[in-house]
Amino acid sequence: MSKMSTEPALVALDGPVMGTRWSALFRAPVGLDTEAVRAALAASVGEVDRQMSTYQHQSDLMRLNRAPAGVWMPVPERLFEVLARGLAIGRASGGAFDIGMGDVVAAWGFGPDAADVQAVKAALGKTRPPAHELIELDAAALTVRKAGAVAIDLSGIAKGYGADRMIKALDGFGIRDALVGLDGEMRARGLRGDGRPWTVAVERPDYETRTALSVLELEDAAVATSGDYRHWVEVGGRRLSHTMDRRRGGPVDGGLASVSVVAETCMDADAWATALMVLGVSAGLEMAREQRLDALFIERDGAGLRLHRTGRIFNAPDQVVVSTVG
């Protein structure tokens, strides 16, 4: 009689959220109720969506956006956590990452409504203070106060946070080896079944097709990418990214195709990838080195691509295998 296997099985789950999909690949002990895990994962990302979406009129974030300046508003703990980290990274990046660009994001049609040409013209080239100078937080009371008119948008950090919450959900089932993702923002925990780190593709910044440019091995780390090739608008024959630059009052215009960042949490990786995308290659590399970030910058160079790396991970040949470029 054959023995029953007690080895953890590899389980793959996924589901819809935020107009995209979440996914989870993990090693599950025999007898684990995978449907309960699925429900917990869906609930974890659903909570992020309900609290931080700009597409849901009744989300906690939109309620905060509608609040008048000068009034302390109570917010849920998860939203407060993301606001606090977003403002901290905004301050550390010199305002390159800015959660107060919601009006500009909406004006360009990257929200639930169509683009507004007049709003675009009004914002373009207009100097504005960074969000960390306009938003106050009271951690003890879990309240937020806006010092002036500011529309908060968390699209550059919330999906990364969602991946982090998925790992927390798996913790509740004692799952220690997993790879989770939310719209390409990925976080790894532990190892695969063969004892190797989890492998994640760094996507080639191509407007038409989805192909891997390189392969990254992750263990107890997260990776996120900000790029110009998935969400964009065409104006005057030019494709403009959905990533907004506070200094321009409009889309980034620095020539970068994408920036990938590896960090301890996916929330940090997500926000820093956006900040470095805004800064561009030269200032971005300087900022990444200052912050001791692992980052991969990809810029377009004619028909090919030029890669710039900083940090231990992206400079280690056994960690990143780059395909032929051009």
C-alpha positions as protocol buffer text, in pm:
chain_id: "A"
residue {
  index: 1
  type: MET
  ca { x: 0 y: 0 z: 0 }
}
residue {
  index: 2
  type: SER
  ca { x: 142 y: 339 z: -95 }
}
residue {
  index: 3
  type: LYS
  ca { x: 194 y: 601 z: 172 }
}
residue {
  index: 4
  type: MET
  ca { x: -11 y: 918 z: 171 }
}
residue {
  index: 5
  type: SER
  ca { x: 197 y: 1224 z: 88 }
}
residue {
  index: 6
  type: THR
  ca { x: 252 y: 1471 z: 367 }
}
residue {
  index: 7
  type: GLU
  ca { x: 451 y: 1709 z: 148 }
}
residue {
  index: 8
  type: PRO
  ca { x: 301 y: 2056 z: 103 }
}
residue {
  index: 9
  type: ALA
  ca { x: 115 y: 2090 z: -227 }
}
residue {
  index: 10
  type: LEU
  ca { x: 162 y: 2386 z: -460 }
}
residue {
  index: 11
  type: VAL
  ca { x: -166 y: 2579 z: -484 }
}
residue {
  index: 12
  type: ALA
  ca { x: -252 y: 2860 z: -727 }
}
residue {
  index: 13
  type: LEU
  ca { x: -545 y: 3095 z: -660 }
}
residue {
  index: 14
  type: ASP
  ca { x: -660 y: 3418 z: -824 }
}
residue {
  index: 15
  type: GLY
  ca { x: -955 y: 3652 z: -847 }
}
residue {
  index: 16
  type: PRO
  ca { x: -1075 y: 3993 z: -967 }
}
residue {
  index: 17
  type: VAL
  ca { x: -1019 y: 4322 z: -785 }
}
residue {
  index: 18
  type: MET
  ca { x: -957 y: 4690 z: -869 }
}
residue {
  index: 19
  type: GLY
  ca { x: -1023 y: 4632 z: -1238 }
}
residue {
  index: 20
  type: THR
  ca { x: -741 y: 4377 z: -1251 }
}
residue {
  index: 21
  type: ARG
  ca { x: -663 y: 4043 z: -1079 }
}
residue {
  index: 22
  type: TRP
  ca { x: -486 y: 3924 z: -767 }
}
residue {
  index: 23
  type: SER
  ca { x: -291 y: 3598 z: -767 }
}
residue {
  index: 24
  type: ALA
  ca { x: -130 y: 3372 z: -509 }
}
residue {
  index: 25
  type: LEU
  ca { x: 100 y: 3072 z: -547 }
}
residue {
  index: 26
  type: PHE
  ca { x: 186 y: 2896 z: -223 }
}
residue {
  index: 27
  type: ARG
  ca { x: 287 y: 2570 z: -60 }
}
residue {
  index: 28
  type: ALA
  ca { x: -10 y: 2437 z: 134 }
}
residue {
  index: 29
  type: PRO
  ca { x: 3 y: 2158 z: 392 }
}
residue {
  index: 30
  type: VAL
  ca { x: -223 y: 1858 z: 337 }
}
residue {
  index: 31
  type: GLY
  ca { x: -575 y: 1921 z: 461 }
}
residue {
  index: 32
  type: LEU
  ca { x: -568 y: 2299 z: 422 }
}
residue {
  index: 33
  type: ASP
  ca { x: -904 y: 2445 z: 327 }
}
residue {
  index: 34
  type: THR
  ca { x: -798 y: 2631 z: 13 }
}
residue {
  index: 35
  type: GLU
  ca { x: -1142 y: 2788 z: -31 }
}
residue {
  index: 36
  type: ALA
  ca { x: -1104 y: 2952 z: 309 }
}
residue {
  index: 37
  type: VAL
  ca { x: -766 y: 3082 z: 195 }
}
residue {
  index: 38
  type: ARG
  ca { x: -921 y: 3213 z: -126 }
}
residue {
  index: 39
  type: ALA
  ca { x: -1189 y: 3395 z: 73 }
}
residue {
  index: 40
  type: ALA
  ca { x: -930 y: 3549 z: 306 }
}
residue {
  index: 41
  type: LEU
  ca { x: -715 y: 3667 z: 16 }
}
residue {
  index: 42
  type: ALA
  ca { x: -1014 y: 3817 z: -164 }
}
residue {
  index: 43
  type: ALA
  ca { x: -1121 y: 3990 z: 157 }
}
residue {
  index: 44
  type: SER
  ca { x: -774 y: 4136 z: 214 }
}
residue {
  index: 45
  type: VAL
  ca { x: -755 y: 4305 z: -127 }
}
residue {
  index: 46
  type: GLY
  ca { x: -1126 y: 4390 z: -122 }
}
residue {
  index: 47
  type: GLU
  ca { x: -1071 y: 4588 z: 198 }
}
residue {
  index: 48
  type: VAL
  ca { x: -794 y: 4789 z: 31 }
}
residue {
  index: 49
  type: ASP
  ca { x: -1020 y: 4859 z: -265 }
}
residue {
  index: 50
  type: ARG
  ca { x: -1315 y: 4968 z: -48 }
}
residue {
  index: 51
  type: GLN
  ca { x: -1099 y: 5204 z: 153 }
}
residue {
  index: 52
  type: MET
  ca { x: -863 y: 5346 z: -113 }
}
residue {
  index: 53
  type: SER
  ca { x: -1037 y: 5337 z: -451 }
}
residue {
  index: 54
  type: THR
  ca { x: -1100 y: 5654 z: -650 }
}
residue {
  index: 55
  type: TYR
  ca { x: -1346 y: 5458 z: -864 }
}
residue {
  index: 56
  type: GLN
  ca { x: -1583 y: 5395 z: -574 }
}
residue {
  index: 57
  type: HIS
  ca { x: -1766 y: 5714 z: -478 }
}
residue {
  index: 58
  type: GLN
  ca { x: -1830 y: 5586 z: -125 }
}
residue {
  index: 59
  type: SER
  ca { x: -1474 y: 5467 z: -52 }
}
residue {
  index: 60
  type: ASP
  ca { x: -1310 y: 5604 z: 262 }
}
residue {
  index: 61
  type: LEU
  ca { x: -1055 y: 5784 z: 46 }
}
residue {
  index: 62
  type: MET
  ca { x: -1321 y: 5964 z: -158 }
}
residue {
  index: 63
  type: ARG
  ca { x: -1503 y: 6057 z: 161 }
}
residue {
  index: 64
  type: LEU
  ca { x: -1177 y: 6215 z: 282 }
}
residue {
  index: 65
  type: ASN
  ca { x: -1135 y: 6393 z: -52 }
}
residue {
  index: 66
  type: ARG
  ca { x: -1480 y: 6547 z: -17 }
}
residue {
  index: 67
  type: ALA
  ca { x: -1410 y: 6670 z: 336 }
}
residue {
  index: 68
  type: PRO
  ca { x: -1347 y: 7045 z: 369 }
}
residue {
  index: 69
  type: ALA
  ca { x: -1000 y: 7174 z: 452 }
}
residue {
  index: 70
  type: GLY
  ca { x: -924 y: 7227 z: 818 }
}
residue {
  index: 71
  type: VAL
  ca { x: -1150 y: 6950 z: 947 }
}
residue {
  index: 72
  type: TRP
  ca { x: -1007 y: 6642 z: 1121 }
}
residue {
  index: 73
  type: MET
  ca { x: -1155 y: 6335 z: 954 }
}
residue {
  index: 74
  type: PRO
  ca { x: -1149 y: 5983 z: 1104 }
}
residue {
  index: 75
  type: VAL
  ca { x: -1022 y: 5715 z: 865 }
}
residue {
  index: 76
  type: PRO
  ca { x: -981 y: 5336 z: 892 }
}
residue {
  index: 77
  type: GLU
  ca { x: -650 y: 5198 z: 1015 }
}
residue {
  index: 78
  type: ARG
  ca { x: -545 y: 5053 z: 677 }
}
residue {
  index: 79
  type: LEU
  ca { x: -604 y: 5380 z: 494 }
}
residue {
  index: 80
  type: PHE
  ca { x: -420 y: 5571 z: 766 }
}
residue {
  index: 81
  type: GLU
  ca { x: -121 y: 5336 z: 732 }
}
residue {
  index: 82
  type: VAL
  ca { x: -98 y: 5393 z: 357 }
}
residue {
  index: 83
  type: LEU
  ca { x: -143 y: 5769 z: 389 }
}
residue {
  index: 84
  type: ALA
  ca { x: 134 y: 5784 z: 648 }
}
residue {
  index: 85
  type: ARG
  ca { x: 376 y: 5580 z: 438 }
}
residue {
  index: 86
  type: GLY
  ca { x: 287 y: 5770 z: 123 }
}
residue {
  index: 87
  type: LEU
  ca { x: 357 y: 6102 z: 288 }
}
residue {
  index: 88
  type: ALA
  ca { x: 684 y: 5971 z: 437 }
}
residue {
  index: 89
  type: ILE
  ca { x: 811 y: 5855 z: 98 }
}
residue {
  index: 90
  type: GLY
  ca { x: 690 y: 6179 z: -55 }
}
residue {
  index: 91
  type: ARG
  ca { x: 900 y: 6372 z: 195 }
}
residue {
  index: 92
  type: ALA
  ca { x: 1203 y: 6143 z: 151 }
}
residue {
  index: 93
  type: SER
  ca { x: 1184 y: 6172 z: -228 }
}
residue {
  index: 94
  type: GLY
  ca { x: 1163 y: 6550 z: -225 }
}
residue {
  index: 95
  type: GLY
  ca { x: 803 y: 6538 z: -345 }
}
residue {
  index: 96
  type: ALA
  ca { x: 873 y: 6312 z: -644 }
}
residue {
  index: 97
  type: PHE
  ca { x: 620 y: 6067 z: -502 }
}
residue {
  index: 98
  type: ASP
  ca { x: 310 y: 6272 z: -432 }
}
residue {
  index: 99
  type: ILE
  ca { x: -30 y: 6140 z: -328 }
}
residue {
  index: 100
  type: GLY
  ca { x: -190 y: 6482 z: -379 }
}
residue {
  index: 101
  type: MET
  ca { x: -214 y: 6462 z: -759 }
}
residue {
  index: 102
  type: GLY
  ca { x: -565 y: 6319 z: -774 }
}
residue {
  index: 103
  type: ASP
  ca { x: -710 y: 6617 z: -960 }
}
residue {
  index: 104
  type: VAL
  ca { x: -442 y: 6593 z: -1230 }
}
residue {
  index: 105
  type: VAL
  ca { x: -482 y: 6215 z: -1262 }
}
residue {
  index: 106
  type: ALA
  ca { x: -857 y: 6266 z: -1311 }
}
residue {
  index: 107
  type: ALA
  ca { x: -807 y: 6555 z: -1554 }
}
residue {
  index: 108
  type: TRP
  ca { x: -606 y: 6334 z: -1788 }
}
residue {
  index: 109
  type: GLY
  ca { x: -875 y: 6064 z: -1783 }
}
residue {
  index: 110
  type: PHE
  ca { x: -689 y: 5809 z: -1571 }
}
residue {
  index: 111
  type: GLY
  ca { x: -973 y: 5788 z: -1322 }
}
residue {
  index: 112
  type: PRO
  ca { x: -1337 y: 5682 z: -1357 }
}
residue {
  index: 113
  type: ASP
  ca { x: -1429 y: 5979 z: -1579 }
}
residue {
  index: 114
  type: ALA
  ca { x: -1324 y: 6099 z: -1924 }
}
residue {
  index: 115
  type: ALA
  ca { x: -1040 y: 6347 z: -1970 }
}
residue {
  index: 116
  type: ASP
  ca { x: -1117 y: 6714 z: -1908 }
}
residue {
  index: 117
  type: VAL
  ca { x: -920 y: 6937 z: -2148 }
}
residue {
  index: 118
  type: GLN
  ca { x: -985 y: 7254 z: -1952 }
}
residue {
  index: 119
  type: ALA
  ca { x: -871 y: 7094 z: -1626 }
}
residue {
  index: 120
  type: VAL
  ca { x: -556 y: 6967 z: -1801 }
}
residue {
  index: 121
  type: LYS
  ca { x: -475 y: 7319 z: -1924 }
}
residue {
  index: 122
  type: ALA
  ca { x: -541 y: 7466 z: -1580 }
}
residue {
  index: 123
  type: ALA
  ca { x: -304 y: 7224 z: -1406 }
}
residue {
  index: 124
  type: LEU
  ca { x: -25 y: 7195 z: -1664 }
}
residue {
  index: 125
  type: GLY
  ca { x: 280 y: 7394 z: -1563 }
}
residue {
  index: 126
  type: LYS
  ca { x: 123 y: 7509 z: -1238 }
}
residue {
  index: 127
  type: THR
  ca { x: 342 y: 7494 z: -929 }
}
residue {
  index: 128
  type: ARG
  ca { x: 183 y: 7328 z: -627 }
}
residue {
  index: 129
  type: PRO
  ca { x: 305 y: 7239 z: -278 }
}
residue {
  index: 130
  type: PRO
  ca { x: 377 y: 6871 z: -212 }
}
residue {
  index: 131
  type: ALA
  ca { x: 114 y: 6664 z: -34 }
}
residue {
  index: 132
  type: HIS
  ca { x: 328 y: 6621 z: 277 }
}
residue {
  index: 133
  type: GLU
  ca { x: 295 y: 6998 z: 333 }
}
residue {
  index: 134
  type: LEU
  ca { x: -83 y: 6991 z: 296 }
}
residue {
  index: 135
  type: ILE
  ca { x: -191 y: 6679 z: 487 }
}
residue {
  index: 136
  type: GLU
  ca { x: -166 y: 6632 z: 864 }
}
residue {
  index: 137
  type: LEU
  ca { x: -202 y: 6302 z: 1046 }
}
residue {
  index: 138
  type: ASP
  ca { x: -295 y: 6222 z: 1405 }
}
residue {
  index: 139
  type: ALA
  ca { x: -182 y: 5864 z: 1467 }
}
residue {
  index: 140
  type: ALA
  ca { x: -337 y: 5840 z: 1813 }
}
residue {
  index: 141
  type: ALA
  ca { x: -683 y: 5939 z: 1689 }
}
residue {
  index: 142
  type: LEU
  ca { x: -651 y: 5791 z: 1337 }
}
residue {
  index: 143
  type: THR
  ca { x: -762 y: 6124 z: 1189 }
}
residue {
  index: 144
  type: VAL
  ca { x: -650 y: 6326 z: 889 }
}
residue {
  index: 145
  type: ARG
  ca { x: -671 y: 6700 z: 821 }
}
residue {
  index: 146
  type: LYS
  ca { x: -611 y: 6876 z: 491 }
}
residue {
  index: 147
  type: ALA
  ca { x: -451 y: 7218 z: 522 }
}
residue {
  index: 148
  type: GLY
  ca { x: -575 y: 7321 z: 178 }
}
residue {
  index: 149
  type: ALA
  ca { x: -743 y: 7197 z: -136 }
}
residue {
  index: 150
  type: VAL
  ca { x: -590 y: 6861 z: -225 }
}
residue {
  index: 151
  type: ALA
  ca { x: -726 y: 6554 z: -405 }
}
residue {
  index: 152
  type: ILE
  ca { x: -557 y: 6237 z: -280 }
}
residue {
  index: 153
  type: ASP
  ca { x: -483 y: 5951 z: -517 }
}
residue {
  index: 154
  type: LEU
  ca { x: -316 y: 5634 z: -389 }
}
residue {
  index: 155
  type: SER
  ca { x: -278 y: 5449 z: -720 }
}
residue {
  index: 156
  type: GLY
  ca { x: 101 y: 5461 z: -685 }
}
residue {
  index: 157
  type: ILE
  ca { x: 105 y: 5274 z: -354 }
}
residue {
  index: 158
  type: ALA
  ca { x: -228 y: 5098 z: -282 }
}
residue {
  index: 159
  type: LYS
  ca { x: -176 y: 4795 z: -506 }
}
residue {
  index: 160
  type: GLY
  ca { x: 162 y: 4730 z: -350 }
}
residue {
  index: 161
  type: TYR
  ca { x: -2 y: 4754 z: -9 }
}
residue {
  index: 162
  type: GLY
  ca { x: -265 y: 4509 z: -132 }
}
residue {
  index: 163
  type: ALA
  ca { x: 8 y: 4253 z: -202 }
}
residue {
  index: 164
  type: ASP
  ca { x: 141 y: 4306 z: 149 }
}
residue {
  index: 165
  type: ARG
  ca { x: -206 y: 4246 z: 293 }
}
residue {
  index: 166
  type: MET
  ca { x: -228 y: 3920 z: 98 }
}
residue {
  index: 167
  type: ILE
  ca { x: 88 y: 3798 z: 270 }
}
residue {
  index: 168
  type: LYS
  ca { x: -71 y: 3892 z: 603 }
}
residue {
  index: 169
  type: ALA
  ca { x: -378 y: 3689 z: 509 }
}
residue {
  index: 170
  type: LEU
  ca { x: -162 y: 3385 z: 435 }
}
residue {
  index: 171
  type: ASP
  ca { x: 8 y: 3427 z: 773 }
}
residue {
  index: 172
  type: GLY
  ca { x: -326 y: 3348 z: 932 }
}
residue {
  index: 173
  type: PHE
  ca { x: -311 y: 2999 z: 781 }
}
residue {
  index: 174
  type: GLY
  ca { x: 51 y: 2935 z: 874 }
}
residue {
  index: 175
  type: ILE
  ca { x: 162 y: 2956 z: 510 }
}
residue {
  index: 176
  type: ARG
  ca { x: 528 y: 3055 z: 503 }
}
residue {
  index: 177
  type: ASP
  ca { x: 623 y: 2995 z: 139 }
}
residue {
  index: 178
  type: ALA
  ca { x: 428 y: 3202 z: -112 }
}
residue {
  index: 179
  type: LEU
  ca { x: 437 y: 3441 z: -406 }
}
residue {
  index: 180
  type: VAL
  ca { x: 150 y: 3688 z: -433 }
}
residue {
  index: 181
  type: GLY
  ca { x: 75 y: 3957 z: -686 }
}
residue {
  index: 182
  type: LEU
  ca { x: -167 y: 4236 z: -765 }
}
residue {
  index: 183
  type: ASP
  ca { x: -153 y: 4378 z: -1118 }
}
residue {
  index: 184
  type: GLY
  ca { x: 218 y: 4299 z: -1149 }
}
residue {
  index: 185
  type: GLU
  ca { x: 321 y: 4416 z: -802 }
}
residue {
  index: 186
  type: MET
  ca { x: 472 y: 4103 z: -646 }
}
residue {
  index: 187
  type: ARG
  ca { x: 579 y: 3994 z: -298 }
}
residue {
  index: 188
  type: ALA
  ca { x: 760 y: 3671 z: -215 }
}
residue {
  index: 189
  type: ARG
  ca { x: 780 y: 3485 z: 116 }
}
residue {
  index: 190
  type: GLY
  ca { x: 1010 y: 3190 z: 178 }
}
residue {
  index: 191
  type: LEU
  ca { x: 1105 y: 2948 z: -101 }
}
residue {
  index: 192
  type: ARG
  ca { x: 956 y: 2736 z: -375 }
}
residue {
  index: 193
  type: GLY
  ca { x: 916 y: 2363 z: -324 }
}
residue {
  index: 194
  type: ASP
  ca { x: 1258 y: 2292 z: -478 }
}
residue {
  index: 195
  type: GLY
  ca { x: 1433 y: 2510 z: -222 }
}
residue {
  index: 196
  type: ARG
  ca { x: 1499 y: 2789 z: -470 }
}
residue {
  index: 197
  type: PRO
  ca { x: 1376 y: 3150 z: -446 }
}
residue {
  index: 198
  type: TRP
  ca { x: 1060 y: 3244 z: -631 }
}
residue {
  index: 199
  type: THR
  ca { x: 1115 y: 3370 z: -987 }
}
residue {
  index: 200
  type: VAL
  ca { x: 949 y: 3687 z: -1116 }
}
residue {
  index: 201
  type: ALA
  ca { x: 972 y: 3826 z: -1468 }
}
residue {
  index: 202
  type: VAL
  ca { x: 1069 y: 4188 z: -1520 }
}
residue {
  index: 203
  type: GLU
  ca { x: 855 y: 4288 z: -1815 }
}
residue {
  index: 204
  type: ARG
  ca { x: 994 y: 4436 z: -2135 }
}
residue {
  index: 205
  type: PRO
  ca { x: 843 y: 4787 z: -2170 }
}
residue {
  index: 206
  type: ASP
  ca { x: 653 y: 4717 z: -2490 }
}
residue {
  index: 207
  type: TYR
  ca { x: 328 y: 4893 z: -2586 }
}
residue {
  index: 208
  type: GLU
  ca { x: 190 y: 4604 z: -2789 }
}
residue {
  index: 209
  type: THR
  ca { x: 303 y: 4272 z: -2636 }
}
residue {
  index: 210
  type: ARG
  ca { x: 378 y: 4129 z: -2293 }
}
residue {
  index: 211
  type: THR
  ca { x: 719 y: 3960 z: -2286 }
}
residue {
  index: 212
  type: ALA
  ca { x: 986 y: 3912 z: -2020 }
}
residue {
  index: 213
  type: LEU
  ca { x: 1302 y: 4118 z: -2037 }
}
residue {
  index: 214
  type: SER
  ca { x: 1470 y: 3956 z: -1739 }
}
residue {
  index: 215
  type: VAL
  ca { x: 1411 y: 3710 z: -1456 }
}
residue {
  index: 216
  type: LEU
  ca { x: 1448 y: 3808 z: -1093 }
}
residue {
  index: 217
  type: GLU
  ca { x: 1478 y: 3570 z: -797 }
}
residue {
  index: 218
  type: LEU
  ca { x: 1297 y: 3686 z: -484 }
}
residue {
  index: 219
  type: GLU
  ca { x: 1307 y: 3556 z: -129 }
}
residue {
  index: 220
  type: ASP
  ca { x: 1134 y: 3751 z: 147 }
}
residue {
  index: 221
  type: ALA
  ca { x: 1118 y: 4062 z: -71 }
}
residue {
  index: 222
  type: ALA
  ca { x: 886 y: 4250 z: -306 }
}
residue {
  index: 223
  type: VAL
  ca { x: 919 y: 4403 z: -651 }
}
residue {
  index: 224
  type: ALA
  ca { x: 710 y: 4668 z: -823 }
}
residue {
  index: 225
  type: THR
  ca { x: 740 y: 4841 z: -1158 }
}
residue {
  index: 226
  type: SER
  ca { x: 628 y: 5183 z: -1275 }
}
residue {
  index: 227
  type: GLY
  ca { x: 619 y: 5226 z: -1653 }
}
residue {
  index: 228
  type: ASP
  ca { x: 488 y: 5423 z: -1948 }
}
residue {
  index: 229
  type: TYR
  ca { x: 362 y: 5129 z: -2153 }
}
residue {
  index: 230
  type: ARG
  ca { x: 44 y: 4994 z: -1988 }
}
residue {
  index: 231
  type: HIS
  ca { x: -163 y: 5304 z: -1907 }
}
residue {
  index: 232
  type: TRP
  ca { x: -112 y: 5603 z: -2135 }
}
residue {
  index: 233
  type: VAL
  ca { x: -276 y: 5860 z: -2359 }
}
residue {
  index: 234
  type: GLU
  ca { x: -169 y: 5981 z: -2701 }
}
residue {
  index: 235
  type: VAL
  ca { x: -141 y: 6356 z: -2752 }
}
residue {
  index: 236
  type: GLY
  ca { x: 0 y: 6506 z: -3071 }
}
residue {
  index: 237
  type: GLY
  ca { x: 147 y: 6174 z: -3176 }
}
residue {
  index: 238
  type: ARG
  ca { x: 320 y: 6125 z: -2839 }
}
residue {
  index: 239
  type: ARG
  ca { x: 232 y: 5866 z: -2578 }
}
residue {
  index: 240
  type: LEU
  ca { x: 214 y: 6012 z: -2230 }
}
residue {
  index: 241
  type: SER
  ca { x: 228 y: 5802 z: -1914 }
}
residue {
  index: 242
  type: HIS
  ca { x: -35 y: 5786 z: -1640 }
}
residue {
  index: 243
  type: THR
  ca { x: 239 y: 5871 z: -1385 }
}
residue {
  index: 244
  type: MET
  ca { x: 208 y: 6237 z: -1286 }
}
residue {
  index: 245
  type: ASP
  ca { x: 493 y: 6477 z: -1211 }
}
residue {
  index: 246
  type: ARG
  ca { x: 405 y: 6740 z: -951 }
}
residue {
  index: 247
  type: ARG
  ca { x: 669 y: 6974 z: -1096 }
}
residue {
  index: 248
  type: ARG
  ca { x: 495 y: 6973 z: -1436 }
}
residue {
  index: 249
  type: GLY
  ca { x: 136 y: 6944 z: -1327 }
}
residue {
  index: 250
  type: GLY
  ca { x: 103 y: 6663 z: -1580 }
}
residue {
  index: 251
  type: PRO
  ca { x: 248 y: 6332 z: -1704 }
}
residue {
  index: 252
  type: VAL
  ca { x: 616 y: 6253 z: -1659 }
}
residue {
  index: 253
  type: ASP
  ca { x: 833 y: 6349 z: -1953 }
}
residue {
  index: 254
  type: GLY
  ca { x: 1178 y: 6219 z: -1869 }
}
residue {
  index: 255
  type: GLY
  ca { x: 1228 y: 5951 z: -2133 }
}
residue {
  index: 256
  type: LEU
  ca { x: 1211 y: 5656 z: -1896 }
}
residue {
  index: 257
  type: ALA
  ca { x: 1020 y: 5348 z: -2009 }
}
residue {
  index: 258
  type: SER
  ca { x: 1008 y: 5184 z: -1666 }
}
residue {
  index: 259
  type: VAL
  ca { x: 1162 y: 5157 z: -1322 }
}
residue {
  index: 260
  type: SER
  ca { x: 1155 y: 4839 z: -1111 }
}
residue {
  index: 261
  type: VAL
  ca { x: 1235 y: 4848 z: -739 }
}
residue {
  index: 262
  type: VAL
  ca { x: 1297 y: 4562 z: -496 }
}
residue {
  index: 263
  type: ALA
  ca { x: 1217 y: 4638 z: -131 }
}
residue {
  index: 264
  type: GLU
  ca { x: 1115 y: 4464 z: 189 }
}
residue {
  index: 265
  type: THR
  ca { x: 749 y: 4553 z: 140 }
}
residue {
  index: 266
  type: CYS
  ca { x: 553 y: 4586 z: -182 }
}
residue {
  index: 267
  type: MET
  ca { x: 406 y: 4914 z: -60 }
}
residue {
  index: 268
  type: ASP
  ca { x: 754 y: 5066 z: -47 }
}
residue {
  index: 269
  type: ALA
  ca { x: 859 y: 4909 z: -378 }
}
residue {
  index: 270
  type: ASP
  ca { x: 546 y: 5047 z: -546 }
}
residue {
  index: 271
  type: ALA
  ca { x: 586 y: 5402 z: -417 }
}
residue {
  index: 272
  type: TRP
  ca { x: 960 y: 5423 z: -480 }
}
residue {
  index: 273
  type: ALA
  ca { x: 924 y: 5289 z: -836 }
}
residue {
  index: 274
  type: THR
  ca { x: 681 y: 5576 z: -901 }
}
residue {
  index: 275
  type: ALA
  ca { x: 913 y: 5832 z: -739 }
}
residue {
  index: 276
  type: LEU
  ca { x: 1213 y: 5720 z: -943 }
}
residue {
  index: 277
  type: MET
  ca { x: 1006 y: 5720 z: -1262 }
}
residue {
  index: 278
  type: VAL
  ca { x: 920 y: 6085 z: -1193 }
}
residue {
  index: 279
  type: LEU
  ca { x: 1282 y: 6179 z: -1118 }
}
residue {
  index: 280
  type: GLY
  ca { x: 1425 y: 6026 z: -1437 }
}
residue {
  index: 281
  type: VAL
  ca { x: 1751 y: 5839 z: -1487 }
}
residue {
  index: 282
  type: SER
  ca { x: 2010 y: 6081 z: -1350 }
}
residue {
  index: 283
  type: ALA
  ca { x: 1828 y: 6216 z: -1044 }
}
residue {
  index: 284
  type: GLY
  ca { x: 1654 y: 5881 z: -994 }
}
residue {
  index: 285
  type: LEU
  ca { x: 1980 y: 5687 z: -975 }
}
residue {
  index: 286
  type: GLU
  ca { x: 2116 y: 5943 z: -729 }
}
residue {
  index: 287
  type: MET
  ca { x: 1804 y: 5914 z: -513 }
}
residue {
  index: 288
  type: ALA
  ca { x: 1807 y: 5533 z: -529 }
}
residue {
  index: 289
  type: ARG
  ca { x: 2169 y: 5523 z: -412 }
}
residue {
  index: 290
  type: GLU
  ca { x: 2095 y: 5775 z: -138 }
}
residue {
  index: 291
  type: GLN
  ca { x: 1804 y: 5560 z: -16 }
}
residue {
  index: 292
  type: ARG
  ca { x: 2001 y: 5235 z: -71 }
}
residue {
  index: 293
  type: LEU
  ca { x: 1736 y: 5101 z: -305 }
}
residue {
  index: 294
  type: ASP
  ca { x: 1772 y: 4812 z: -549 }
}
residue {
  index: 295
  type: ALA
  ca { x: 1645 y: 4958 z: -876 }
}
residue {
  index: 296
  type: LEU
  ca { x: 1647 y: 4887 z: -1249 }
}
residue {
  index: 297
  type: PHE
  ca { x: 1591 y: 5182 z: -1485 }
}
residue {
  index: 298
  type: ILE
  ca { x: 1500 y: 5115 z: -1849 }
}
residue {
  index: 299
  type: GLU
  ca { x: 1504 y: 5398 z: -2101 }
}
residue {
  index: 300
  type: ARG
  ca { x: 1423 y: 5389 z: -2470 }
}
residue {
  index: 301
  type: ASP
  ca { x: 1723 y: 5428 z: -2702 }
}
residue {
  index: 302
  type: GLY
  ca { x: 1605 y: 5437 z: -3061 }
}
residue {
  index: 303
  type: ALA
  ca { x: 1474 y: 5090 z: -3144 }
}
residue {
  index: 304
  type: GLY
  ca { x: 1642 y: 4941 z: -2838 }
}
residue {
  index: 305
  type: LEU
  ca { x: 1658 y: 4985 z: -2464 }
}
residue {
  index: 306
  type: ARG
  ca { x: 1927 y: 5111 z: -2229 }
}
residue {
  index: 307
  type: LEU
  ca { x: 1944 y: 4961 z: -1879 }
}
residue {
  index: 308
  type: HIS
  ca { x: 2079 y: 5127 z: -1564 }
}
residue {
  index: 309
  type: ARG
  ca { x: 2114 y: 4929 z: -1240 }
}
residue {
  index: 310
  type: THR
  ca { x: 2184 y: 5019 z: -882 }
}
residue {
  index: 311
  type: GLY
  ca { x: 2189 y: 4808 z: -566 }
}
residue {
  index: 312
  type: ARG
  ca { x: 2312 y: 4460 z: -486 }
}
residue {
  index: 313
  type: ILE
  ca { x: 2023 y: 4265 z: -636 }
}
residue {
  index: 314
  type: PHE
  ca { x: 2011 y: 4413 z: -984 }
}
residue {
  index: 315
  type: ASN
  ca { x: 2391 y: 4416 z: -1011 }
}
residue {
  index: 316
  type: ALA
  ca { x: 2430 y: 4048 z: -915 }
}
residue {
  index: 317
  type: PRO
  ca { x: 2458 y: 3827 z: -1227 }
}
residue {
  index: 318
  type: ASP
  ca { x: 2317 y: 3527 z: -1042 }
}
residue {
  index: 319
  type: GLN
  ca { x: 2006 y: 3726 z: -950 }
}
residue {
  index: 320
  type: VAL
  ca { x: 1910 y: 3890 z: -1277 }
}
residue {
  index: 321
  type: VAL
  ca { x: 1948 y: 3735 z: -1620 }
}
residue {
  index: 322
  type: VAL
  ca { x: 1897 y: 4002 z: -1886 }
}
residue {
  index: 323
  type: SER
  ca { x: 1785 y: 3892 z: -2231 }
}
residue {
  index: 324
  type: THR
  ca { x: 1915 y: 4037 z: -2555 }
}
residue {
  index: 325
  type: VAL
  ca { x: 1797 y: 4395 z: -2594 }
}
residue {
  index: 326
  type: GLY
  ca { x: 1739 y: 4582 z: -2917 }
}
